[in-house]
């Protein structure tokens, strides 16, 4: 009898606890660079997440619970990211973690998530490894990976110029070389002829010593994976030497960006790259998103902003499908999940936790990226190479 | 014209000039004699502004020049012909002379050109070697150049330190003849020279320096004074 | 046969021509450095940042609607004033101390760090690039060269000759050389040594600023651009002989050609170490450089 009473009392307490938990806000930890070189990207991440949370809360939250974001500055440093992620899980007791920008931070934070038996998602990191050979059962990627970007570009290129001759120029460091190698093998599989490649030092000031080789090779297409100010010099010097005529210049995702486009000036016109997003995307959801974003932040959204906005809807859809924030239930719900974003419908592939989405070929016209072709997600995503789960 | 009153100069810890007082009047050539290390060169350097006196008064044409920078002292009208000549390397003979014109930088171009012209007329050997590097000249020619580049600036007082040092007797004669000419022109000179007997021939007066102070002043023409000078500096 | 001709026309010819344009750029940077280094005996670690400042001034002026050609005249004047002030206010304070080599080096290094951050604060991390005032490219002997680079080679050549004439053929230049060799003697001839030092520094800084304007349309403008040419310029100064204009010109032309041509045969990443290797060799075998050192015995 006594035992029963205690049991009943305990049950009541538990039930009360349950009710309380239902009312408490869902905490989202965001570990992102708010200072330093990548602060600009971190800013877009924050704008996207804040905007999505406000929309969700205005419509009653997720399963009746408000959503709240807690930010930590990781300075684009994986060591700092690990400390901040640990703090968010242990001290702030966040339910979900997102925001990491550079791939090193994402991989490191993924391990923290595994240890804490929580889930994390990246909205920015490009490295194929995150959903490839370094995949984690606790990490999801809602943005397109590097391979999808170059696959989309290859698809567009071979359609435009069947079996093109391609010259490659990349910065001489690991990421620059692997980006070129990935594009090259994808292009060759689709019939492109490689007519030469050169790797210039990082921060190379003058590219004209390579122009003789490019001219002699007479390529139809020039692929480059240089980035930042190297792009400014490379592309303006190409134009200066009159090499840009009769030559289609294409490049990696980070080659021409909002940050360096102005400095490249007219020399950027005609440049084509593969992209997972453009603010010009013509659908009602995107139009509303762009207008709201501009109204809220007085700035244009970019790829990082839209994917960080989208991750909140991914999480919301998963929690509602699972009916819980429990890690295992949530993981199951996320696998194969379909959700809507300003970029269109996305599908989370169960086998490697890589989101599948339509990709685009975009061309710089008058200082803006214009969509010139669409490549279906299934064609761009490539095979599942994750073997851990 | 030049007045030194109780000048003290230190080189680090060593107290070189210990209260030197004397004057140089308009138009006179004054010899400054003493054994090695008594502070003759330091005295010249103090007047030229290379070293700053630690105390005492240093006046030129009635104005205080103690502690002024060398270039200012030069522009006041004090020309320096230093020990070892210090012909500027990397500069031609003509450039060395041209720098001498800096003593009076406000001069009109034509006047400066005339000064150069007069100098070349007076030193025909320098004229022949005008585009040669100054340091490629012989010792005597370098000494001529060191004096000539000061003369182009028309100084009102010349400081000449050891002009005959290291020169063959015949060449030294030329230098003394030149100083003699300067005396005839009425340019005052403070002359430091090891060869006391030769120097006395071109001097009006002399000072004997010992342990950083003037111990004796005399008339260069008086044989008694000469005798005493030799005793002082030989003891 | 046609293959040989073609490789001459498309590969070696342009390589030599491009190397020439880069060589002129490097020499322009090295000139100011070698003058300050050789004549003032100051290793100006902030030379690259003065170059950057010149470029940023040009970007600012062009943004205000000022004609690029006018900038080419205005910026060096402004930079000379900045250089003069820097020398009088900062370098002069440590110049006459016993540790002047290390103190001036640290001082100018500190200035460089401050300047780089100041550029980031004032202009942000993103690059700028003024539109090239001369567009198009010309074909000379079958080699395509942008017109602006042809202008750079001509203007750079004229500047080099003008600087040489100023230093070696004017009384002003004689004053500078005299002050470098024998400060005391020069002063005793009436040379205002302190002002000559400040003026020489100002001249070197103005040259850096002028290079900044001239090279901005080719190499763009960004906070760390000061580091771009500075290693190469230091190499040229060391190999050429500190303070020697002739040496800097020869070393600048030869080293950039070696860099340019070698990048055809070895990975371009190795052409920088190759050039620095030559510098190390010179430091070991002939530390006075090609033309010998000017000033300071």
PDB file of C-alpha atoms in Angstrom, chain A residues 20 40 47 102 140 146 187 190 193 243 247 253 261 292 345 376:
ATOM      1  CA  UNK A  20       7.405  21.040 -17.541  1.00  0.00           C
ATOM      2  CA  UNK A  40      31.313  37.436 -42.549  1.00  0.00           C
ATOM      3  CA  UNK A  47      21.023  35.954 -39.524  1.00  0.00           C
ATOM      4  CA  UNK A 102      35.303  25.370 -41.699  1.00  0.00           C
ATOM      5  CA  UNK A 140      24.062  15.679 -40.743  1.00  0.00           C
ATOM      6  CA  UNK A 146      31.969  20.266 -52.759  1.00  0.00           C
ATOM      7  CA  UNK A 187      35.040  16.122 -66.153  1.00  0.00           C
ATOM      8  CA  UNK A 190      32.043  12.987 -68.966  1.00  0.00           C
ATOM      9  CA  UNK A 193      40.006  16.429 -72.549  1.00  0.00           C
ATOM     10  CA  UNK A 243      43.140  35.683 -72.686  1.00  0.00           C
ATOM     11  CA  UNK A 247      37.766  31.044 -73.222  1.00  0.00           C
ATOM     12  CA  UNK A 253      32.528  27.467 -55.105  1.00  0.00           C
ATOM     13  CA  UNK A 261      33.494  40.168 -57.053  1.00  0.00           C
ATOM     14  CA  UNK A 292      12.089  39.086 -45.393  1.00  0.00           C
ATOM     15  CA  UNK A 345      12.661  20.427 -51.606  1.00  0.00           C
ATOM     16  CA  UNK A 376      18.832  17.536 -60.655  1.00  0.00           C
TER      17      UNK A 376
END
